[in-house]
XYZ file of C-alpha atoms in Angstrom:
757
model
C -3.799 -35.322 5.214
C -0.610 -33.501 4.251
C 2.823 -34.619 5.456
C 3.219 -31.664 7.834
C 1.789 -32.393 11.302
C -0.567 -30.082 13.179
C 1.915 -29.513 16.011
C 4.695 -28.522 13.644
C 2.377 -26.095 11.824
C 1.525 -24.425 15.144
C 5.245 -23.898 15.769
C 6.291 -22.868 12.244
C 3.870 -19.978 11.700
C 4.625 -17.954 14.876
C 8.348 -18.850 14.566
C 8.517 -17.316 11.069
C 6.710 -14.195 12.321
C 9.115 -13.816 15.245
C 12.121 -14.296 12.945
C 10.714 -11.489 10.774
C 10.360 -9.176 13.783
C 13.878 -10.028 15.005
C 15.343 -9.338 11.548
C 13.522 -5.986 11.414
C 14.963 -5.015 14.807
C 18.452 -6.031 13.647
C 18.133 -3.762 10.586
C 16.907 -0.947 12.856
C 19.975 -1.423 15.073
C 22.300 -1.262 12.044
C 20.656 1.972 10.843
C 20.883 3.479 14.350
C 24.678 3.112 14.276
C 24.785 6.146 11.975
C 24.888 9.072 14.411
C 23.012 12.270 13.586
C 23.713 14.772 16.374
C 26.962 16.725 16.587
C 28.650 13.802 18.295
C 32.439 13.860 18.009
C 32.621 10.059 18.038
C 30.338 9.670 15.042
C 33.020 8.085 12.939
C 33.413 10.944 10.466
C 37.180 11.162 10.348
C 39.088 13.884 8.537
C 39.389 11.530 5.570
C 35.634 11.601 5.155
C 35.381 15.370 5.128
C 37.787 15.534 2.191
C 34.946 14.195 0.061
C 32.943 17.279 0.948
C 34.690 19.452 -1.613
C 33.456 22.851 -0.502
C 34.578 22.220 3.046
C 31.368 22.878 4.947
C 31.957 22.149 8.612
C 30.825 18.562 9.242
C 29.573 19.276 12.743
C 27.439 22.184 11.576
C 25.873 20.082 8.811
C 25.190 17.247 11.253
C 23.428 19.576 13.675
C 21.405 21.146 10.872
C 20.348 17.709 9.594
C 19.287 16.726 13.118
C 17.155 19.883 13.443
C 15.396 19.317 10.102
C 14.849 15.640 10.868
C 13.318 16.577 14.204
C 10.954 19.090 12.571
C 9.771 16.457 10.033
C 9.353 13.784 12.725
C 7.384 16.073 15.060
C 5.150 17.216 12.171
C 4.418 13.661 11.021
C 3.785 12.337 14.540
C 1.428 15.140 15.503
C -0.533 14.765 12.246
C -0.932 10.997 12.694
C -2.025 11.382 16.318
C -4.675 13.904 15.289
C -5.798 11.609 12.483
C -5.976 8.619 14.852
C -8.282 10.552 17.194
C -10.781 10.874 14.356
C -10.240 7.237 13.395
C -10.791 6.148 17.009
C -14.282 7.653 16.911
C -14.947 5.995 13.543
C -13.740 2.612 14.867
C -16.110 2.816 17.826
C -19.118 3.772 15.700
C -18.432 1.211 12.989
C -17.782 -1.570 15.521
C -21.242 -0.829 16.975
C -22.766 -0.989 13.460
C -21.147 -4.396 12.807
C -22.405 -5.749 16.131
C -25.921 -4.400 15.652
C -26.345 -5.517 12.021
C -24.909 -9.022 12.501
C -26.571 -9.523 15.889
C -29.977 -8.691 14.423
C -29.727 -11.469 11.788
C -31.431 -13.893 14.195
C -32.927 -11.270 16.526
C -29.971 -11.326 18.987
C -30.703 -14.954 19.851
C -28.140 -16.911 21.880
C -29.289 -20.361 20.696
C -27.071 -22.582 18.564
C -28.325 -22.985 15.013
C -27.842 -25.409 12.102
C -24.636 -24.802 10.125
C -24.931 -23.293 6.663
C -22.469 -25.650 4.948
C -21.816 -28.615 7.322
C -25.178 -30.335 7.041
C -26.639 -31.845 10.189
C -24.281 -30.072 12.607
C -25.012 -27.242 15.021
C -23.001 -24.018 14.867
C -22.551 -21.150 17.339
C -25.291 -18.457 17.519
C -25.361 -15.396 15.238
C -24.801 -13.169 18.279
C -21.401 -14.812 18.855
C -20.539 -14.210 15.209
C -21.477 -10.529 15.678
C -19.309 -10.180 18.806
C -16.270 -11.944 17.338
C -16.525 -10.161 13.964
C -16.536 -6.860 15.876
C -13.501 -7.945 17.894
C -11.674 -9.063 14.718
C -12.515 -5.695 13.107
C -10.951 -3.818 16.040
C -7.844 -6.041 15.983
C -7.404 -5.519 12.237
C -7.878 -1.755 12.597
C -5.322 -1.497 15.404
C -2.743 -3.631 13.553
C -3.222 -1.491 10.440
C -2.730 1.752 12.385
C 0.314 0.283 14.121
C 1.821 -0.792 10.767
C 1.465 2.710 9.351
C 2.727 4.430 12.497
C 5.826 2.235 12.885
C 6.652 2.753 9.214
C 6.462 6.517 9.632
C 8.648 6.409 12.757
C 11.340 4.396 10.974
C 11.252 6.629 7.895
C 11.639 9.834 9.906
C 14.428 8.162 11.899
C 16.340 7.140 8.759
C 15.989 10.154 6.441
C 18.794 12.321 7.920
C 20.974 9.252 8.407
C 20.707 8.535 4.683
C 21.703 12.149 3.927
C 24.791 11.958 6.149
C 25.805 8.573 4.715
C 25.627 10.085 1.200
C 28.840 11.938 2.090
C 30.666 8.608 2.141
C 29.270 7.638 -1.250
C 26.078 6.535 -2.904
C 26.474 2.875 -1.816
C 26.403 3.678 1.911
C 23.377 5.953 1.524
C 21.544 3.272 -0.468
C 22.129 0.634 2.208
C 20.849 2.935 4.982
C 17.687 3.815 3.043
C 17.061 0.217 1.984
C 17.624 -1.207 5.471
C 15.125 1.276 6.881
C 12.598 0.193 4.259
C 13.253 -3.422 5.234
C 12.474 -2.628 8.895
C 9.014 -1.499 7.835
C 8.474 -4.384 5.401
C 9.369 -7.114 7.866
C 7.566 -5.567 10.838
C 4.385 -5.256 8.789
C 4.496 -8.758 7.283
C 5.372 -10.381 10.619
C 2.885 -8.375 12.725
C 0.065 -9.028 10.249
C 0.738 -12.772 10.320
C 1.263 -12.989 14.084
C -1.865 -11.050 15.075
C -4.004 -13.062 12.623
C -2.552 -16.359 13.890
C -3.058 -15.462 17.565
C -6.625 -14.244 16.827
C -7.486 -17.600 15.236
C -6.012 -19.512 18.216
C -7.965 -17.367 20.718
C -11.233 -17.464 18.755
C -10.899 -21.252 18.580
C -11.141 -21.437 22.390
C -14.792 -20.387 22.060
C -15.692 -21.801 18.643
C -14.166 -25.257 19.135
C -15.196 -27.418 16.186
C -17.325 -24.724 14.536
C -14.729 -23.685 11.942
C -17.361 -22.207 9.688
C -18.340 -19.581 12.286
C -14.711 -19.075 13.350
C -13.387 -18.166 9.898
C -16.476 -16.164 9.022
C -15.908 -13.935 12.048
C -12.164 -13.662 11.238
C -13.105 -11.789 8.008
C -13.663 -8.758 10.272
C -9.846 -8.595 10.580
C -9.539 -7.729 6.879
C -12.325 -5.165 7.133
C -10.586 -3.411 10.047
C -7.255 -3.361 8.216
C -8.649 -1.875 5.028
C -10.976 0.693 6.582
C -8.037 2.263 8.434
C -5.945 2.075 5.260
C -8.594 3.994 3.339
C -8.508 6.972 5.690
C -4.713 6.757 6.009
C -4.250 6.709 2.244
C -6.773 9.447 1.446
C -5.863 11.686 4.406
C -2.123 11.225 3.917
C -2.448 11.639 0.148
C -4.306 14.938 0.459
C -1.786 16.195 3.034
C 1.319 15.375 1.019
C 0.041 16.562 -2.342
C -1.402 19.867 -1.107
C 2.061 20.717 0.235
C 3.913 19.341 -2.793
C 1.814 21.178 -5.389
C 1.950 24.429 -3.391
C 5.724 24.204 -2.913
C 6.411 23.349 -6.575
C 4.145 25.894 -8.251
C 5.333 28.906 -6.308
C 8.908 27.803 -5.589
C 10.002 26.292 -8.891
C 7.761 27.905 -11.496
C 7.244 31.414 -10.080
C 10.319 32.062 -7.941
C 12.756 29.766 -9.788
C 14.309 28.377 -6.593
C 15.379 24.686 -6.298
C 13.184 21.916 -4.926
C 13.341 21.663 -1.111
C 14.946 25.108 -0.816
C 14.766 26.159 2.877
C 13.352 29.569 1.807
C 10.189 27.833 0.589
C 7.555 27.986 3.379
C 5.872 24.708 2.274
C 9.059 22.648 2.313
C 8.655 21.074 5.775
C 4.985 20.252 5.098
C 6.069 18.609 1.815
C 8.619 16.389 3.569
C 6.194 15.530 6.382
C 3.679 14.562 3.691
C 6.020 11.973 2.172
C 5.997 10.158 5.499
C 2.286 10.310 6.303
C 1.088 9.567 2.754
C 3.648 7.382 1.029
C 4.843 5.546 4.127
C 2.035 5.356 6.712
C -0.681 5.190 4.028
C 1.138 2.581 1.936
C 1.874 0.451 5.024
C -1.777 0.340 6.070
C -2.841 -0.316 2.465
C -0.611 -3.356 1.886
C -1.413 -4.676 5.348
C -5.106 -4.456 4.397
C -4.505 -6.402 1.159
C -2.583 -9.051 3.030
C -5.218 -9.398 5.761
C -8.073 -9.621 3.249
C -6.343 -12.143 0.977
C -5.681 -14.354 4.023
C -9.273 -13.965 5.289
C -10.797 -14.733 1.872
C -8.671 -17.881 1.481
C -9.400 -19.051 5.045
C -13.145 -18.474 4.662
C -13.422 -20.392 1.374
C -11.296 -23.243 2.798
C -13.443 -23.448 5.942
C -16.565 -24.301 3.889
C -14.647 -26.892 1.813
C -13.628 -30.454 2.685
C -10.423 -29.385 4.473
C -12.499 -27.180 6.785
C -15.331 -29.651 7.310
C -12.877 -32.530 8.009
C -10.864 -30.235 10.347
C -7.508 -30.674 8.622
C -5.649 -27.964 10.542
C -2.446 -27.949 8.462
C -4.235 -27.718 5.104
C -6.525 -25.076 6.573
C -3.449 -23.033 7.560
C -1.995 -23.224 4.016
C -2.454 -19.453 3.413
C -0.625 -18.654 6.664
C 2.199 -21.104 5.897
C 2.717 -19.399 2.498
C 3.074 -16.038 4.271
C 5.512 -17.591 6.768
C 7.711 -18.945 3.977
C 7.459 -15.524 2.307
C 9.033 -13.847 5.347
C 12.009 -16.255 5.282
C 12.441 -15.855 1.499
C 12.386 -12.050 1.775
C 14.961 -12.202 4.563
C 17.398 -14.062 2.270
C 16.585 -11.658 -0.590
C 17.291 -8.579 1.545
C 20.791 -9.859 2.302
C 21.508 -9.755 -1.452
C 20.953 -5.989 -1.464
C 22.616 -5.073 1.826
C 25.416 -7.582 2.407
C 26.214 -9.684 -0.657
C 26.575 -6.954 -3.265
C 27.835 -3.395 -3.058
C 26.666 -0.389 -5.048
C 29.568 1.696 -6.312
C 27.854 3.781 -8.935
C 24.567 5.649 -9.386
C 23.649 3.485 -12.389
C 23.580 0.335 -10.212
C 20.782 1.518 -7.903
C 17.742 0.678 -10.001
C 19.036 -2.737 -11.229
C 19.772 -3.674 -7.613
C 16.191 -2.894 -6.557
C 14.750 -4.782 -9.535
C 16.995 -7.736 -8.732
C 15.275 -7.890 -5.338
C 11.961 -8.555 -7.058
C 13.362 -11.285 -9.310
C 15.340 -13.067 -6.577
C 12.409 -13.071 -4.155
C 10.050 -14.372 -6.874
C 12.365 -17.243 -7.896
C 13.072 -18.299 -4.293
C 9.380 -18.026 -3.402
C 8.404 -20.302 -6.297
C 10.567 -23.052 -4.768
C 9.098 -22.292 -1.332
C 5.524 -22.612 -2.613
C 6.321 -25.986 -4.215
C 7.594 -27.331 -0.877
C 4.624 -25.954 1.100
C 2.037 -27.251 -1.397
C 3.521 -30.737 -1.250
C 3.930 -30.963 2.549
C 0.953 -29.001 3.882
C -1.865 -30.146 1.596
C -3.487 -33.557 1.137
C -2.725 -34.999 -2.322
C -6.419 -34.633 -3.234
C -9.382 -32.813 -1.662
C -12.544 -30.967 -2.651
C -13.222 -27.224 -2.681
C -16.510 -25.358 -2.409
C -17.500 -24.049 -5.853
C -20.829 -22.153 -5.683
C -22.938 -25.001 -4.393
C -20.953 -27.832 -6.039
C -17.742 -29.528 -4.949
C -14.614 -29.325 -7.109
C -11.945 -32.028 -6.799
C -8.471 -30.494 -6.542
C -4.934 -31.889 -6.275
C -2.163 -30.237 -4.258
C -0.106 -29.344 -7.355
C -3.104 -27.366 -8.682
C -2.686 -24.999 -5.760
C 1.044 -24.724 -6.404
C 0.181 -23.337 -9.853
C -2.487 -20.987 -8.450
C -0.117 -19.363 -5.948
C 2.770 -19.281 -8.417
C 0.786 -17.618 -11.192
C -0.266 -14.887 -8.753
C 3.377 -14.424 -7.739
C 4.667 -14.175 -11.324
C 1.772 -11.972 -12.433
C 2.943 -9.565 -9.711
C 6.448 -9.573 -11.192
C 5.082 -8.894 -14.695
C 2.987 -5.987 -13.362
C 6.044 -4.645 -11.507
C 8.256 -4.764 -14.577
C 5.601 -3.250 -16.867
C 5.103 -0.411 -14.397
C 8.837 0.145 -14.305
C 9.036 0.278 -18.119
C 6.333 2.953 -18.274
C 7.543 5.086 -15.349
C 11.358 4.873 -15.385
C 13.248 7.541 -17.304
C 15.680 4.893 -18.566
C 13.147 3.826 -21.214
C 11.543 5.480 -24.233
C 7.972 6.084 -22.879
C 9.118 8.609 -20.235
C 11.770 10.053 -22.569
C 9.028 10.698 -25.157
C 6.975 12.493 -22.489
C 10.040 14.589 -21.577
C 10.643 15.359 -25.243
C 7.054 16.610 -25.640
C 7.811 19.347 -23.064
C 9.677 21.256 -25.807
C 6.337 22.531 -27.100
C 4.864 23.363 -23.705
C 2.754 21.898 -20.918
C -0.235 20.962 -23.128
C 1.654 18.411 -25.240
C 3.292 17.066 -22.071
C -0.166 16.450 -20.564
C -1.448 14.761 -23.762
C 1.573 12.428 -23.971
C 1.395 11.633 -20.254
C -2.291 10.707 -20.338
C -1.736 8.507 -23.398
C 1.131 6.734 -21.622
C -1.068 6.059 -18.579
C -3.883 4.552 -20.641
C -1.458 2.408 -22.622
C 0.266 1.143 -19.470
C -2.968 -0.597 -18.418
C -2.836 -3.214 -21.217
C -0.171 -5.664 -19.994
C -1.162 -5.612 -16.270
C -4.796 -6.325 -17.162
C -3.842 -9.244 -19.407
C -1.619 -10.694 -16.677
C -4.387 -10.320 -14.070
C -6.863 -11.905 -16.517
C -4.584 -14.905 -17.170
C -3.946 -15.322 -13.417
C -7.719 -15.282 -12.766
C -8.534 -17.765 -15.528
C -5.829 -20.266 -14.583
C -6.385 -20.110 -10.823
C -10.195 -20.292 -11.097
C -10.042 -23.216 -13.554
C -7.727 -25.150 -11.240
C -9.189 -24.390 -7.803
C -12.343 -22.236 -8.095
C -12.557 -19.198 -5.788
C -9.966 -20.609 -3.383
C -7.504 -20.566 -6.298
C -8.034 -16.843 -6.809
C -7.646 -16.117 -3.090
C -4.311 -17.966 -2.914
C -3.168 -16.340 -6.193
C -3.669 -12.978 -4.448
C -1.672 -14.304 -1.504
C 1.021 -15.433 -3.929
C 1.321 -11.899 -5.257
C 1.555 -10.623 -1.673
C 3.797 -13.416 -0.371
C 6.918 -11.315 -0.972
C 5.287 -8.297 0.724
C 8.303 -7.708 3.002
C 10.601 -7.134 -0.003
C 7.915 -5.208 -1.902
C 7.413 -2.844 1.015
C 11.148 -2.437 1.622
C 11.561 -1.319 -2.003
C 8.529 0.912 -1.703
C 9.438 2.612 1.584
C 12.956 3.188 0.250
C 11.515 5.805 -2.167
C 10.077 8.349 0.306
C 13.091 7.889 2.625
C 15.436 8.839 -0.259
C 13.140 11.720 -1.211
C 13.333 13.068 2.346
C 17.109 12.562 2.386
C 17.406 14.769 -0.717
C 15.225 17.420 0.893
C 17.352 17.440 4.044
C 20.575 17.731 1.964
C 19.155 20.787 0.168
C 17.893 22.420 3.362
C 21.128 21.781 5.262
C 23.059 23.462 2.424
C 25.146 20.414 1.514
C 27.253 20.405 -1.627
C 25.992 19.843 -5.173
C 27.729 16.449 -5.308
C 25.782 15.141 -2.303
C 22.534 16.458 -3.760
C 23.282 14.613 -7.027
C 23.669 11.367 -5.108
C 20.424 11.809 -3.185
C 18.647 12.768 -6.446
C 19.824 9.517 -8.028
C 18.524 7.563 -5.036
C 15.244 9.480 -5.256
C 14.750 8.910 -9.023
C 15.157 5.149 -8.509
C 12.796 5.457 -5.531
C 10.150 7.070 -7.724
C 10.154 4.106 -10.057
C 10.107 1.584 -7.216
C 7.205 3.474 -5.615
C 5.329 3.077 -8.907
C 6.189 -0.656 -8.887
C 4.850 -0.877 -5.316
C 1.605 0.791 -6.390
C 1.361 -1.639 -9.323
C 1.655 -4.561 -6.895
C -0.934 -3.032 -4.579
C -3.425 -2.513 -7.425
C -2.845 -5.947 -9.002
C -3.218 -7.755 -5.694
C -6.305 -5.648 -4.882
C -7.959 -6.891 -8.091
C -7.352 -10.540 -7.167
C -8.211 -10.012 -3.490
C -11.503 -8.286 -4.227
C -12.475 -10.977 -6.743
C -11.787 -13.654 -4.108
C -13.808 -11.681 -1.536
C -16.557 -11.228 -4.137
C -16.677 -15.017 -4.575
C -16.805 -15.521 -0.806
C -19.593 -12.915 -0.543
C -21.654 -14.588 -3.302
C -21.256 -17.958 -1.516
C -22.157 -16.529 1.901
C -25.128 -14.540 0.601
C -26.542 -17.716 -0.968
C -26.579 -16.428 -4.569
C -26.350 -19.260 -7.091
C -25.386 -17.190 -10.129
C -24.845 -13.495 -10.776
C -26.785 -12.918 -14.006
C -25.835 -9.647 -15.703
C -29.018 -9.699 -17.786
C -31.306 -9.280 -14.775
C -32.084 -5.583 -14.201
C -31.297 -5.807 -10.465
C -27.720 -6.881 -11.223
C -27.178 -4.618 -14.218
C -28.119 -1.416 -12.405
C -25.598 -2.392 -9.714
C -22.960 -3.072 -12.356
C -23.264 0.309 -14.042
C -23.413 2.242 -10.746
C -20.448 0.261 -9.393
C -18.397 1.167 -12.476
C -19.151 4.837 -11.822
C -17.960 4.798 -8.183
C -14.184 5.008 -8.902
C -14.834 8.190 -10.912
C -16.954 9.728 -8.156
C -14.308 8.805 -5.594
C -11.455 10.177 -7.760
C -13.387 13.404 -8.322
C -13.672 13.890 -4.560
C -9.988 13.201 -3.833
C -8.664 15.253 -6.786
C -10.820 18.235 -5.856
C -9.712 17.960 -2.223
C -6.056 18.152 -3.279
C -6.866 21.012 -5.665
C -8.650 23.155 -3.074
C -6.018 22.471 -0.394
C -3.223 23.271 -2.885
C -4.988 26.539 -3.741
C -4.817 27.624 -0.098
C -1.194 26.494 0.093
C -0.179 28.458 -3.029
C -1.831 31.598 -1.632
C -0.070 31.166 1.723
C 3.369 30.587 0.130
C 2.891 33.633 -2.146
C 1.785 35.711 0.843
C 4.930 34.809 2.783
C 7.238 35.569 -0.151
C 5.533 38.935 -0.648
C 5.212 40.041 2.987
C 8.246 38.641 4.875
C 11.162 41.017 4.162
C 14.455 39.309 3.330
C 12.911 35.857 2.761
C 14.102 35.476 -0.842
C 17.595 36.665 0.116
C 17.769 34.050 2.890
C 17.996 36.616 5.711
C 14.611 35.753 7.249
C 13.028 32.406 8.087
C 9.643 31.411 6.605
C 6.693 30.386 8.785
C 6.728 26.618 8.199
C 4.094 25.919 10.865
C 1.358 27.770 9.001
C 1.796 25.592 5.911
C 1.803 22.424 8.036
C -1.477 23.599 9.591
C -3.104 24.195 6.163
C -2.201 20.657 5.037
C -3.334 19.073 8.306
C -6.702 20.851 8.429
C -7.423 20.157 4.762
C -6.616 16.460 4.947
C -8.588 15.776 8.138
C -11.614 17.630 6.807
C -11.463 16.259 3.288
C -10.806 12.568 4.056
C -14.318 12.102 5.489
C -16.551 12.388 2.341
C -14.574 9.891 0.166
C -14.327 7.538 3.156
C -18.077 7.784 3.776
C -18.789 7.047 0.093
C -16.835 3.774 0.242
C -18.074 2.652 3.671
C -21.756 3.481 3.144
C -22.228 2.214 -0.431
C -22.316 -1.530 0.468
C -24.477 -0.898 3.559
C -27.068 1.176 1.677
C -27.066 -1.023 -1.454
C -27.324 -4.297 0.472
C -30.024 -3.064 2.843
C -32.216 -1.289 0.278
C -31.575 -3.201 -2.952
C -30.427 -6.639 -1.779
C -27.533 -8.987 -2.454
C -27.925 -9.286 -6.251
C -27.628 -5.533 -6.829
C -24.724 -5.393 -4.365
C -22.989 -8.191 -6.316
C -23.375 -6.012 -9.436
C -21.924 -2.962 -7.644
C -18.888 -4.966 -6.491
C -18.223 -6.375 -9.975
C -18.610 -2.944 -11.609
C -16.324 -1.131 -9.154
C -13.678 -3.871 -9.501
C -13.639 -3.775 -13.296
C -13.454 0.007 -13.673
C -11.447 0.729 -10.508
C -8.436 -1.344 -11.566
C -8.138 0.458 -14.922
C -8.475 3.938 -13.447
C -6.015 3.149 -10.637
C -3.258 1.775 -12.895
C -3.517 4.592 -15.451
C -3.601 7.307 -12.733
C -0.563 5.913 -10.888
C 1.534 5.421 -14.025
C 0.665 8.776 -15.605
C 1.722 10.582 -12.420
C 4.892 8.505 -12.077
C 5.869 9.161 -15.707
C 5.395 12.940 -15.410
C 7.470 13.009 -12.230
C 10.340 11.097 -13.813
C 10.158 13.113 -17.069
C 10.807 16.205 -14.916
C 13.697 14.455 -13.131
C 15.103 13.312 -16.517
C 15.332 16.951 -17.670
C 16.755 18.102 -14.307
C 19.467 15.427 -14.205
C 20.628 16.210 -17.778
C 22.398 12.860 -17.946
C 22.149 12.396 -21.729
C 22.565 14.713 -24.736
C 18.816 14.581 -25.281
C 18.111 15.599 -21.660
C 20.700 18.406 -21.849
C 18.966 19.822 -24.951
C 15.727 20.151 -22.919
C 17.257 21.620 -19.750
C 18.629 23.151 -17.609
C 16.380 23.782 -14.587
C 14.308 26.890 -15.226
C 14.110 26.436 -19.024
C 10.695 26.520 -20.733
C 10.734 22.745 -21.255
C 11.570 22.257 -17.566
C 8.700 24.529 -16.502
C 6.315 22.522 -18.728
C 7.626 19.329 -17.071
C 7.028 20.788 -13.588
C 3.404 21.576 -14.524
C 2.926 17.979 -15.743
C 4.478 16.670 -12.527
C 2.156 18.873 -10.467
C -0.954 17.576 -12.279
C 0.303 14.028 -11.806
C 0.892 14.417 -8.066
C -2.721 13.877 -6.913
C -3.158 11.171 -9.582
C -0.227 9.044 -8.462
C -0.294 9.684 -4.710
C -3.937 10.317 -3.803
C -6.567 9.033 -6.246
C -4.686 6.126 -7.869
C -3.472 4.316 -4.734
C -6.719 4.975 -2.833
C -8.797 3.296 -5.551
C -7.340 -0.129 -4.854
C -8.612 0.234 -1.281
C -12.052 1.203 -2.605
C -12.449 -2.050 -4.547
C -11.124 -4.264 -1.735
C -12.916 -2.518 1.095
C -16.367 -2.648 -0.495
C -15.904 -6.379 -1.159
C -14.717 -7.278 2.353
C -17.411 -5.123 3.952
C -20.075 -6.879 1.854
C -18.692 -10.258 2.973
C -18.774 -9.310 6.669
C -22.367 -8.014 6.403
C -23.496 -10.813 4.038
C -25.534 -12.695 6.719
C -27.536 -9.516 7.424
C -28.092 -8.657 3.748
C -29.145 -12.238 2.970
C -31.654 -12.229 5.839
C -33.048 -8.677 5.740
C -31.664 -6.970 2.594
C -33.549 -5.660 -0.450
C -36.151 -3.625 1.443
C -37.032 -1.485 -1.595
C -37.743 -4.443 -3.858
C -39.925 -6.021 -1.144
C -42.237 -3.015 -1.225
C -42.214 -2.468 -4.995
């Protein structure tokens, strides 16, 4: 037994979650102190207005900002509600499928049956497993939706506040945007942990000593989380990029007006899209990763000695790591908001990167303490039919290597996507000779950026598997996600700053303010790329851990690539990310086509629009994005959800194991290169626009040929970095967790085709 008692564990986990929620609410309160409406007591004294050099009336600007914020918030809320109606139907149908498939494993019998792993003991009936897996699926789905929705609400609440704070200086605006990101990060991490913990406590009332059945049914929680994330990511990604591409191509390239110019009809849809895609989608996605990593670790532990001997504290090790992570991230956040102040634009990006380093160093110490106190000094872990003896310090290394691999991936991503370094500057330089060379350089950068992340994932897998088998890989994934609150705060900061810049432009604020919000936004672009790197890296580890759990549960001894059943799965699985990307890219393309036509139509038919005398019809563009995303999110979603069901039922567990391995191996590469290529093109364009160095000035200004080439590159990269790339990490995780949940059915009744052949 570990040093930590069972009672203390039961107090610590919910306490950490509640502290996280309280901290999030405190940050929300601090952000809310910035007033948006034309309130005379909003603290903007005459001294403040002096900074506004062209003397625009402060009250007028405030009211304008409030109006724009309201339009974005209403647009985002109505889109998400419409999307959730569709998802509600899907949840009901899929919950019925889970219940039917798992219930039929033993013909809906209500008799207790012998346990699979604890020899000689009786476990609860398969019907109970079906009912509780379905319940866990619904809980995971609801928590995922809630995470995304709350994130969107906070982002739309904070965007105009960040704009108004930018009048006081870049430091104040940074703190407002970062605090708002922290609200989302902490709410998500704490809610995910709390709901999972309470579910386990409640399920235990029925399951009692049958931990095997309990933790097998809990895997439904991860499935629910990720299935919602898939639709959120794909739907939100299509929405945001259709608007973005349409606004950029007509506005910047054809009409030569600035980004986020209020004359552009697609501008509100573009800003709404940042919230539904980058915020709500990202929130659901990282929640899904977190839920699945926890479920994979808990399932593997439940069939090992700590599960069979009912060592509650050791069993809760994955949850204790997440609890410590919340506390560590809380301390880290104070470094950015309270202990250091940003006085200059150049300090923004280092401050955000420092967050990653500080949280990683503190977390390493936290993991050491948890591994020593929560785990027995020696125990055995399930390792594909054999038992592997493990010491508690082995697990310290497993979690830590996952954590540091995440940092390496984050920093590599930053090197390839930030315009402070040579890769992006080379891409910007290639714009001198037109869009074609820009595209060639950008693609090459994306492919090259895969090398270091893959090596770090490979090393993490080898070390953690050697030390602690599949459990090692599951906790390595949790290690990477243990600082999720900080990761998400940094990530959500990006779209909030982007929106703040848009509001500044639309409200007609001065050039100086716009420069500040642009600087915040450029740093946000890089941090968004870092966030995507984390999401993809953790997805690789999570899906490998789930793959191991699936292979164990399906009763496969070895996955032999040389058998034709497995190999056909492998090669088809490797094709799936390309099929999926083709669907999502084409969806963005066809929606953007409609958007471009609509924006052109308005510019050509509304008299006085270009001169600023008439208002564009924003609502029409919002409608085009909404309709396209709701219609187009269904085919890619169906591809991911149906593949494991069809493969497992018709071809059996070996072929399905091949499909999972193939999709994991190719999906990670495609996802990293797509995200980084898009991020690099975006920042190459911003590098030329900012004109901060002699080199950048020689390529600019806005409207030059090089700038137009950069805008085209950025537009091609949009669906890569915000739709296809980030959705692929959900594809690889979701297929693995779905296979694990349905494993009892596939093992009992799968492979129908091969039975008849």
